[in-house]
Coordinates of C-alpha atoms in Angstrom, one line a residue:
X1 CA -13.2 -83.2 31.0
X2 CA -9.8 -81.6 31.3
X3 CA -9.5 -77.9 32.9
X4 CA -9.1 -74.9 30.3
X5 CA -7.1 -72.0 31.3
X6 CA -7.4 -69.1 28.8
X7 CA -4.6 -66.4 29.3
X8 CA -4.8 -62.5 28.3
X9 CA -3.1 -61.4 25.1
X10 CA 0.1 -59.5 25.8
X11 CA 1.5 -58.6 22.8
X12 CA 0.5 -54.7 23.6
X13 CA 1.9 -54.4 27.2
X14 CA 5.6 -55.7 25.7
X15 CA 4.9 -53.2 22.6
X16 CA 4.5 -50.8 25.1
X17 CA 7.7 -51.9 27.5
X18 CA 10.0 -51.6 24.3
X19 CA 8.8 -48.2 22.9
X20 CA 9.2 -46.7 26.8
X21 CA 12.8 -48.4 27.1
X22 CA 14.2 -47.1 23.5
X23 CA 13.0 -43.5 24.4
X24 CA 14.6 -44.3 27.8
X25 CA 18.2 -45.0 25.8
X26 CA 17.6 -42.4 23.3
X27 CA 17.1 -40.2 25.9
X28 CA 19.8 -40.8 28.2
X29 CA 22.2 -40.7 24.9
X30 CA 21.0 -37.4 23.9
X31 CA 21.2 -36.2 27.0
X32 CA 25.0 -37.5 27.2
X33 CA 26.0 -36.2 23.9
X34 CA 24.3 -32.8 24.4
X35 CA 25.3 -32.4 28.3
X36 CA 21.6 -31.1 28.9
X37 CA 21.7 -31.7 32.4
X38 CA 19.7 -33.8 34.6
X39 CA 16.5 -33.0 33.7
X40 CA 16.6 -34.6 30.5
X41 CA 18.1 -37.7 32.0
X42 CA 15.6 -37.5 34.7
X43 CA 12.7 -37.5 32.2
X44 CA 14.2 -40.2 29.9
X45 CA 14.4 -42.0 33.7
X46 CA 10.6 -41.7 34.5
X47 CA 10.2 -43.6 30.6
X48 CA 12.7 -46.1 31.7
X49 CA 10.5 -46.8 35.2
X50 CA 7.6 -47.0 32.8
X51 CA 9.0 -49.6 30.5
X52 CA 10.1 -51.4 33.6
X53 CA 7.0 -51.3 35.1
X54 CA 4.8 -52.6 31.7
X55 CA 7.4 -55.6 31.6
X56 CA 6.3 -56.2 35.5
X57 CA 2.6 -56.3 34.4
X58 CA 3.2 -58.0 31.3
X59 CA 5.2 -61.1 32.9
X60 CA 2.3 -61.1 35.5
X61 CA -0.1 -61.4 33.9
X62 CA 0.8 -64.0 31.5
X63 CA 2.4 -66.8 34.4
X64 CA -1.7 -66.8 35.7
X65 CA -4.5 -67.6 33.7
X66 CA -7.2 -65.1 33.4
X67 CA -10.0 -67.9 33.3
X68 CA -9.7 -71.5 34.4
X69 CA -13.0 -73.5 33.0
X70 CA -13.6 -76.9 34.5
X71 CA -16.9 -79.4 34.6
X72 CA -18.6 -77.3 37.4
X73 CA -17.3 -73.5 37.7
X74 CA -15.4 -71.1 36.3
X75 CA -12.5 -69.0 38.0
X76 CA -11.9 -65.9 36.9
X77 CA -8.6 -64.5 38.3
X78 CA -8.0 -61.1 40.0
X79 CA -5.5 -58.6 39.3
X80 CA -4.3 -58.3 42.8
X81 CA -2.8 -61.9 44.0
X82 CA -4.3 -60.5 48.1
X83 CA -7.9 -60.6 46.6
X84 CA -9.4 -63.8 46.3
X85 CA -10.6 -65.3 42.8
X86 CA -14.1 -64.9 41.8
X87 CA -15.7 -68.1 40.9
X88 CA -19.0 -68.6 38.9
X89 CA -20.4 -72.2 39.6
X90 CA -22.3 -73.5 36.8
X91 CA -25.1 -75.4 38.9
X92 CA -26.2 -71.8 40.1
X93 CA -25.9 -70.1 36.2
X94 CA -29.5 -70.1 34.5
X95 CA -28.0 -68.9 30.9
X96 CA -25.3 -67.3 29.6
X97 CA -26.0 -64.6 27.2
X98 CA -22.9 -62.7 24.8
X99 CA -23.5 -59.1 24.9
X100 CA -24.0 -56.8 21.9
X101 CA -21.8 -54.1 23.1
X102 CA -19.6 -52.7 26.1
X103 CA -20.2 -49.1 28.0
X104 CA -16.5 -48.9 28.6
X105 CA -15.2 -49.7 25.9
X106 CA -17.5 -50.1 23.0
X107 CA -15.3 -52.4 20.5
X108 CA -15.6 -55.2 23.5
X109 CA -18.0 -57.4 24.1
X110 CA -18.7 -59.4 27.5
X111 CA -20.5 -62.4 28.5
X112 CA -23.4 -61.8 30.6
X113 CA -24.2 -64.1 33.5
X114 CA -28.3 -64.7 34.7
X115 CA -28.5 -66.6 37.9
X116 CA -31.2 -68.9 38.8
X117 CA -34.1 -66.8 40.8
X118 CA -33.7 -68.7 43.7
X119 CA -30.4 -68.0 44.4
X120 CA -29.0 -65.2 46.2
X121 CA -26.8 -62.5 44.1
X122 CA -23.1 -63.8 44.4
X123 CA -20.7 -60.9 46.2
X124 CA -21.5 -57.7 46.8
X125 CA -18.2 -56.4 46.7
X126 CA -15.7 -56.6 44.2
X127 CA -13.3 -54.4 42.2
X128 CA -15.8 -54.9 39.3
X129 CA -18.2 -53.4 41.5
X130 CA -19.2 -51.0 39.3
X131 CA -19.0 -52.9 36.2
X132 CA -21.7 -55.2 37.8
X133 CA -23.9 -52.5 38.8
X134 CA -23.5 -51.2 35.0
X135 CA -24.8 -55.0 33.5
X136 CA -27.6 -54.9 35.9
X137 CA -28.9 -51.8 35.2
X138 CA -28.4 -51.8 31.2
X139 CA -29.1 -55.8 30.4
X140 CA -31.0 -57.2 33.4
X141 CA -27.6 -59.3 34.1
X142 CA -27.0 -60.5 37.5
X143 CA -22.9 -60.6 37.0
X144 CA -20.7 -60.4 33.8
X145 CA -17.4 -62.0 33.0
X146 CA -15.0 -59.0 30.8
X147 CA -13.3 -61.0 28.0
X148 CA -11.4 -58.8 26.0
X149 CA -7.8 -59.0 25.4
X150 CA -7.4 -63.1 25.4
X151 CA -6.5 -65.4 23.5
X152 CA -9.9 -66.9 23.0
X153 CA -13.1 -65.5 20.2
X154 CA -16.4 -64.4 22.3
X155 CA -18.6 -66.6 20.5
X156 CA -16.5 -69.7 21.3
X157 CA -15.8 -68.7 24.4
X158 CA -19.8 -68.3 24.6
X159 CA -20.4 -71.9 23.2
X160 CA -18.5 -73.7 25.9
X161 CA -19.5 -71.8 28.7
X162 CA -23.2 -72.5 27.5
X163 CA -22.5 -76.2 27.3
X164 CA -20.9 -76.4 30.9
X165 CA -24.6 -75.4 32.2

């Protein structure tokens, strides 16, 4: 089969550039027309850096793939492009399972992972460290992959992973 790549939605990260770069140009115009001084400029500035910055993530985000999905594992990609990419082989997955609810953020769901007993846990450190402690502790998980915000339903993104195994 072909590889699937499944992005994150980033409709709300530009949302959020263009609202912090208007208030950037209203700001700076006010700030002209008024002659208030730097500080107003300077604030209107610090909006501008944030615009800037949500544009940086937004444009990052979207070149790499959050998951790749081939025949025998699954990829999921870090934040940081130093870190290495944390990858789920399917031979070593006993079931998937979709979760009823998220402790972070409780409109989200994720998809549990349960390994096979014989094999050992995957990494013990990762910047989902405590996200993975969290699924243990609350579903008996060994791991979990965190799919909100892409461009892919739960449920379907449930179905395929579950006939990869």
């Amino acid at each position: 089969m072909e590889e699937i790549r499944i992005y994150r939605i980033v409709w709300k990260n530009i949302l959020a550039a263009i609202v912090c770069l208007a208030l950037t140009a209203f700001g700076i115009i006010e700030a002209i027309n008024t002659n208030a001084g730097a500080g107003k400029a300077t604030v209107s500035l610090v909006f501008g850096f944030f615009g800037l910055y949500a544009l940086y993530q937004t444009i990052k985000v979207r070149l790499r793939p959050y998951l790749t999905i081939t025949d025998k594992y699954l990829v999921q990609s870090r934040a940081d492009k130093y870190l290495p990419n944390y990858t789920i082989h399917f031979a070593e997955v006993d079931h998937f399972e979709l979760s009823r609810f998220n402790l972070l953020l409780p409109l989200t769901r994720d998809i549990l992972v349960y390994y096979k007993k014989d094999k050992d846990k995957q990494k013990i450190f990762s910047p989902t460290f405590f996200g993975r402690i969290a699924a243990k502790l609350f579903s008996g998980a060994d791991d979990y992959i965190a799919i909100h915000g892409i461009n892919m339903k739960p449920q379907e993104l449930f179905d395929l992973l579950s006939k990869r195994i």
